mmCIF file of N, CA, C and O in Angstrom:
data_model
loop_
_atom_site.group_PDB
_atom_site.id
_atom_site.type_symbol
_atom_site.label_atom_id
_atom_site.label_comp_id
_atom_site.label_asym_id
_atom_site.label_seq_id
_atom_site.Cartn_x
_atom_site.Cartn_y
_atom_site.Cartn_z
ATOM 1 N N MET A 7 -1.986 1.775 -1.182
ATOM 2 C CA MET A 7 -3.268 2.448 -1.176
ATOM 3 C C MET A 7 -4.362 1.409 -0.980
ATOM 4 O O MET A 7 -4.397 0.389 -1.640
ATOM 5 N N ARG A 8 -5.251 1.673 -0.064
ATOM 6 C CA ARG A 8 -6.353 0.760 0.208
ATOM 7 C C ARG A 8 -7.610 1.252 -0.498
ATOM 8 O O ARG A 8 -7.937 2.429 -0.434
ATOM 9 N N VAL A 9 -8.286 0.370 -1.196
ATOM 10 C CA VAL A 9 -9.557 0.691 -1.850
ATOM 11 C C VAL A 9 -10.649 -0.026 -1.070
ATOM 12 O O VAL A 9 -10.609 -1.245 -0.928
ATOM 13 N N PRO A 10 -11.630 0.720 -0.548
ATOM 14 C CA PRO A 10 -12.667 0.064 0.264
ATOM 15 C C PRO A 10 -13.525 -0.889 -0.546
ATOM 16 O O PRO A 10 -13.707 -0.715 -1.750
ATOM 17 N N GLY A 11 -14.024 -1.903 0.113
ATOM 18 C CA GLY A 11 -14.926 -2.853 -0.526
ATOM 19 C C GLY A 11 -16.306 -2.251 -0.717
ATOM 20 O O GLY A 11 -16.627 -1.205 -0.153
ATOM 21 N N LEU A 12 -17.108 -2.892 -1.525
ATOM 22 C CA LEU A 12 -18.472 -2.423 -1.766
ATOM 23 C C LEU A 12 -19.359 -2.712 -0.563
ATOM 24 O O LEU A 12 -19.399 -3.835 -0.078
ATOM 25 N N GLY A 13 -20.041 -1.719 -0.113
ATOM 26 C CA GLY A 13 -21.014 -1.889 0.952
ATOM 27 C C GLY A 13 -22.404 -1.792 0.365
ATOM 28 O O GLY A 13 -22.570 -1.449 -0.812
ATOM 29 N N PRO A 14 -23.423 -2.076 1.134
ATOM 30 C CA PRO A 14 -24.792 -2.060 0.614
ATOM 31 C C PRO A 14 -25.233 -0.689 0.093
ATOM 32 O O PRO A 14 -26.022 -0.599 -0.821
ATOM 33 N N GLY A 15 -24.687 0.407 0.643
ATOM 34 C CA GLY A 15 -25.084 1.737 0.182
ATOM 35 C C GLY A 15 -24.036 2.405 -0.686
ATOM 36 O O GLY A 15 -24.061 3.608 -0.903
ATOM 37 N N ALA A 16 -23.077 1.644 -1.205
ATOM 38 C CA ALA A 16 -21.974 2.219 -1.979
ATOM 39 C C ALA A 16 -22.429 2.667 -3.359
ATOM 40 O O ALA A 16 -23.342 2.106 -3.954
ATOM 41 N N ASP A 17 -21.760 3.677 -3.856
ATOM 42 C CA ASP A 17 -21.993 4.139 -5.223
ATOM 43 C C ASP A 17 -21.210 3.201 -6.149
ATOM 44 O O ASP A 17 -20.025 3.380 -6.368
ATOM 45 N N ALA A 18 -21.858 2.200 -6.678
ATOM 46 C CA ALA A 18 -21.189 1.119 -7.406
ATOM 47 C C ALA A 18 -20.303 1.582 -8.555
ATOM 48 O O ALA A 18 -19.185 1.084 -8.683
ATOM 49 N N PRO A 19 -20.732 2.517 -9.435
ATOM 50 C CA PRO A 19 -19.833 2.915 -10.527
ATOM 51 C C PRO A 19 -18.510 3.503 -10.025
ATOM 52 O O PRO A 19 -17.450 3.176 -10.544
ATOM 53 N N ALA A 20 -18.565 4.335 -9.011
ATOM 54 C CA ALA A 20 -17.333 4.932 -8.482
ATOM 55 C C ALA A 20 -16.428 3.866 -7.879
ATOM 56 O O ALA A 20 -15.206 3.906 -8.064
ATOM 57 N N TYR A 21 -16.980 2.925 -7.175
ATOM 58 C CA TYR A 21 -16.183 1.847 -6.579
ATOM 59 C C TYR A 21 -15.596 0.953 -7.663
ATOM 60 O O TYR A 21 -14.458 0.515 -7.558
ATOM 61 N N ALA A 22 -16.365 0.693 -8.713
ATOM 62 C CA ALA A 22 -15.857 -0.144 -9.811
ATOM 63 C C ALA A 22 -14.657 0.518 -10.468
ATOM 64 O O ALA A 22 -13.653 -0.147 -10.771
ATOM 65 N N VAL A 23 -14.727 1.817 -10.679
ATOM 66 C CA VAL A 23 -13.604 2.541 -11.280
ATOM 67 C C VAL A 23 -12.397 2.512 -10.346
ATOM 68 O O VAL A 23 -11.267 2.284 -10.786
ATOM 69 N N ALA A 24 -12.628 2.732 -9.063
ATOM 70 C CA ALA A 24 -11.524 2.706 -8.100
ATOM 71 C C ALA A 24 -10.830 1.353 -8.092
ATOM 72 O O ALA A 24 -9.593 1.275 -8.079
ATOM 73 N N HIS A 25 -11.594 0.280 -8.127
ATOM 74 C CA HIS A 25 -10.998 -1.057 -8.121
ATOM 75 C C HIS A 25 -10.282 -1.355 -9.442
ATOM 76 O O HIS A 25 -9.238 -2.007 -9.440
ATOM 77 N N ALA A 26 -10.794 -0.858 -10.555
ATOM 78 C CA ALA A 26 -10.115 -1.047 -11.839
ATOM 79 C C ALA A 26 -8.762 -0.331 -11.834
ATOM 80 O O ALA A 26 -7.749 -0.888 -12.272
ATOM 81 N N TYR A 27 -8.734 0.893 -11.336
ATOM 82 C CA TYR A 27 -7.471 1.619 -11.244
ATOM 83 C C TYR A 27 -6.506 0.922 -10.287
ATOM 84 O O TYR A 27 -5.302 0.870 -10.536
ATOM 85 N N ARG A 28 -7.015 0.375 -9.203
ATOM 86 C CA ARG A 28 -6.162 -0.335 -8.257
ATOM 87 C C ARG A 28 -5.495 -1.531 -8.935
ATOM 88 O O ARG A 28 -4.299 -1.764 -8.796
ATOM 89 N N ARG A 29 -6.275 -2.311 -9.705
ATOM 90 C CA ARG A 29 -5.704 -3.459 -10.427
ATOM 91 C C ARG A 29 -4.692 -2.992 -11.470
ATOM 92 O O ARG A 29 -3.651 -3.610 -11.663
ATOM 93 N N PHE A 30 -5.000 -1.878 -12.148
ATOM 94 C CA PHE A 30 -4.099 -1.324 -13.156
ATOM 95 C C PHE A 30 -2.757 -0.951 -12.520
ATOM 96 O O PHE A 30 -1.697 -1.203 -13.086
ATOM 97 N N LEU A 31 -2.801 -0.359 -11.337
ATOM 98 C CA LEU A 31 -1.573 0.025 -10.643
ATOM 99 C C LEU A 31 -0.830 -1.174 -10.070
ATOM 100 O O LEU A 31 0.402 -1.173 -9.984
ATOM 101 N N ASP A 32 -1.565 -2.202 -9.660
ATOM 102 C CA ASP A 32 -0.941 -3.376 -9.051
ATOM 103 C C ASP A 32 -0.246 -4.284 -10.067
ATOM 104 O O ASP A 32 0.726 -4.959 -9.725
ATOM 105 N N ASP A 33 -0.737 -4.332 -11.298
ATOM 106 C CA ASP A 33 -0.195 -5.266 -12.291
ATOM 107 C C ASP A 33 1.323 -5.160 -12.466
ATOM 108 O O ASP A 33 2.017 -6.169 -12.352
ATOM 109 N N PRO A 34 1.876 -3.981 -12.767
ATOM 110 C CA PRO A 34 3.333 -3.928 -12.951
ATOM 111 C C PRO A 34 4.106 -4.271 -11.665
ATOM 112 O O PRO A 34 5.139 -4.928 -11.713
ATOM 113 N N ARG A 35 3.586 -3.839 -10.531
ATOM 114 C CA ARG A 35 4.268 -4.086 -9.262
ATOM 115 C C ARG A 35 4.267 -5.569 -8.903
ATOM 116 O O ARG A 35 5.272 -6.114 -8.452
ATOM 117 N N ASP A 36 3.132 -6.232 -9.135
ATOM 118 C CA ASP A 36 2.990 -7.634 -8.754
ATOM 119 C C ASP A 36 3.374 -8.610 -9.863
ATOM 120 O O ASP A 36 3.403 -9.818 -9.652
ATOM 121 N N GLY A 37 3.605 -8.099 -11.068
ATOM 122 C CA GLY A 37 3.928 -8.972 -12.192
ATOM 123 C C GLY A 37 2.728 -9.754 -12.688
ATOM 124 O O GLY A 37 2.868 -10.836 -13.237
ATOM 125 N N THR A 38 1.524 -9.204 -12.490
ATOM 126 C CA THR A 38 0.298 -9.873 -12.932
ATOM 127 C C THR A 38 -0.252 -9.172 -14.173
ATOM 128 O O THR A 38 0.273 -8.153 -14.610
ATOM 129 N N SER A 39 -1.303 -9.724 -14.730
ATOM 130 C CA SER A 39 -1.969 -9.091 -15.880
ATOM 131 C C SER A 39 -3.477 -9.278 -15.735
ATOM 132 O O SER A 39 -4.117 -9.927 -16.545
ATOM 133 N N ARG A 40 -4.020 -8.700 -14.665
ATOM 134 C CA ARG A 40 -5.452 -8.832 -14.411
ATOM 135 C C ARG A 40 -6.273 -7.821 -15.194
ATOM 136 O O ARG A 40 -7.475 -7.981 -15.333
ATOM 137 N N VAL A 41 -5.632 -6.774 -15.717
ATOM 138 C CA VAL A 41 -6.332 -5.744 -16.484
ATOM 139 C C VAL A 41 -5.983 -5.943 -17.950
ATOM 140 O O VAL A 41 -4.816 -6.110 -18.295
ATOM 141 N N PRO A 42 -6.977 -5.932 -18.848
ATOM 142 C CA PRO A 42 -6.682 -6.095 -20.275
ATOM 143 C C PRO A 42 -5.727 -5.009 -20.773
ATOM 144 O O PRO A 42 -5.814 -3.854 -20.357
ATOM 145 N N ASP A 43 -4.805 -5.392 -21.660
ATOM 146 C CA ASP A 43 -3.861 -4.438 -22.212
ATOM 147 C C ASP A 43 -4.183 -4.175 -23.682
ATOM 148 O O ASP A 43 -5.207 -4.619 -24.207
ATOM 149 N N PHE A 44 -3.310 -3.441 -24.356
ATOM 150 C CA PHE A 44 -3.538 -3.079 -25.747
ATOM 151 C C PHE A 44 -3.636 -4.310 -26.642
ATOM 152 O O PHE A 44 -4.494 -4.369 -27.534
ATOM 153 N N ALA A 45 -2.795 -5.298 -26.405
ATOM 154 C CA ALA A 45 -2.828 -6.521 -27.219
ATOM 155 C C ALA A 45 -4.181 -7.217 -27.088
ATOM 156 O O ALA A 45 -4.718 -7.742 -28.064
ATOM 157 N N HIS A 46 -4.737 -7.206 -25.886
ATOM 158 C CA HIS A 46 -6.060 -7.786 -25.666
ATOM 159 C C HIS A 46 -7.106 -7.025 -26.489
ATOM 160 O O HIS A 46 -7.979 -7.616 -27.113
ATOM 161 N N GLY A 47 -7.003 -5.704 -26.483
ATOM 162 C CA GLY A 47 -7.933 -4.876 -27.258
ATOM 163 C C GLY A 47 -7.834 -5.136 -28.753
ATOM 164 O O GLY A 47 -8.847 -5.194 -29.451
ATOM 165 N N VAL A 48 -6.616 -5.293 -29.246
ATOM 166 C CA VAL A 48 -6.416 -5.581 -30.671
ATOM 167 C C VAL A 48 -7.035 -6.930 -31.032
ATOM 168 O O VAL A 48 -7.735 -7.055 -32.045
ATOM 169 N N ALA A 49 -6.804 -7.941 -30.213
ATOM 170 C CA ALA A 49 -7.375 -9.264 -30.476
ATOM 171 C C ALA A 49 -8.895 -9.211 -30.453
ATOM 172 O O ALA A 49 -9.563 -9.805 -31.311
ATOM 173 N N ARG A 50 -9.463 -8.493 -29.501
ATOM 174 C CA ARG A 50 -10.927 -8.355 -29.415
ATOM 175 C C ARG A 50 -11.462 -7.642 -30.657
ATOM 176 O O ARG A 50 -12.442 -8.051 -31.258
ATOM 177 N N HIS A 51 -10.800 -6.567 -31.063
ATOM 178 C CA HIS A 51 -11.228 -5.807 -32.239
ATOM 179 C C HIS A 51 -11.187 -6.673 -33.498
ATOM 180 O O HIS A 51 -12.129 -6.673 -34.295
ATOM 181 N N ARG A 52 -10.123 -7.425 -33.664
ATOM 182 C CA ARG A 52 -9.998 -8.293 -34.845
ATOM 183 C C ARG A 52 -11.065 -9.385 -34.840
ATOM 184 O O ARG A 52 -11.610 -9.733 -35.888
ATOM 185 N N GLY A 53 -11.348 -9.944 -33.676
ATOM 186 C CA GLY A 53 -12.383 -10.967 -33.582
ATOM 187 C C GLY A 53 -13.747 -10.440 -33.957
ATOM 188 O O GLY A 53 -14.493 -11.058 -34.710
ATOM 189 N N ILE A 54 -14.082 -9.264 -33.451
ATOM 190 C CA ILE A 54 -15.374 -8.648 -33.781
ATOM 191 C C ILE A 54 -15.424 -8.292 -35.252
ATOM 192 O O ILE A 54 -16.431 -8.539 -35.932
ATOM 193 N N ALA A 55 -14.331 -7.730 -35.766
ATOM 194 C CA ALA A 55 -14.295 -7.343 -37.176
ATOM 195 C C ALA A 55 -14.474 -8.549 -38.094
ATOM 196 O O ALA A 55 -15.135 -8.463 -39.119
ATOM 197 N N SER A 56 -13.906 -9.693 -37.716
ATOM 198 C CA SER A 56 -14.022 -10.877 -38.568
ATOM 199 C C SER A 56 -15.457 -11.385 -38.626
ATOM 200 O O SER A 56 -15.903 -11.897 -39.639
ATOM 201 N N VAL A 57 -16.195 -11.227 -37.543
ATOM 202 C CA VAL A 57 -17.589 -11.662 -37.528
ATOM 203 C C VAL A 57 -18.470 -10.675 -38.300
ATOM 204 O O VAL A 57 -19.360 -11.075 -39.055
ATOM 205 N N VAL A 58 -18.212 -9.408 -38.127
ATOM 206 C CA VAL A 58 -19.027 -8.368 -38.761
ATOM 207 C C VAL A 58 -18.822 -8.351 -40.260
ATOM 208 O O VAL A 58 -19.767 -8.146 -41.021
ATOM 209 N N THR A 59 -17.593 -8.580 -40.727
ATOM 210 C CA THR A 59 -17.308 -8.477 -42.153
ATOM 211 C C THR A 59 -17.578 -9.767 -42.922
ATOM 212 O O THR A 59 -17.587 -9.759 -44.139
ATOM 213 N N GLU A 60 -17.789 -10.894 -42.219
ATOM 214 C CA GLU A 60 -18.102 -12.143 -42.899
ATOM 215 C C GLU A 60 -19.522 -12.121 -43.409
ATOM 216 O O GLU A 60 -20.448 -11.734 -42.723
ATOM 217 N N GLU A 61 -19.701 -12.567 -44.639
ATOM 218 C CA GLU A 61 -21.056 -12.633 -45.202
ATOM 219 C C GLU A 61 -21.351 -13.991 -45.766
ATOM 220 O O GLU A 61 -20.612 -14.752 -46.150
#
């Protein structure tokens, strides 16, 4: 599936979503990890929580 590049008159939010989905679909096929996964989300959540709860 080809996702078009951004042009000067492109609807940027729609193109950003299309490219995010493209990377999400490509990761398992290509063996890459360009899209954050659940483990990334957990680490981010714990990092934020540690800063917020520290006094």
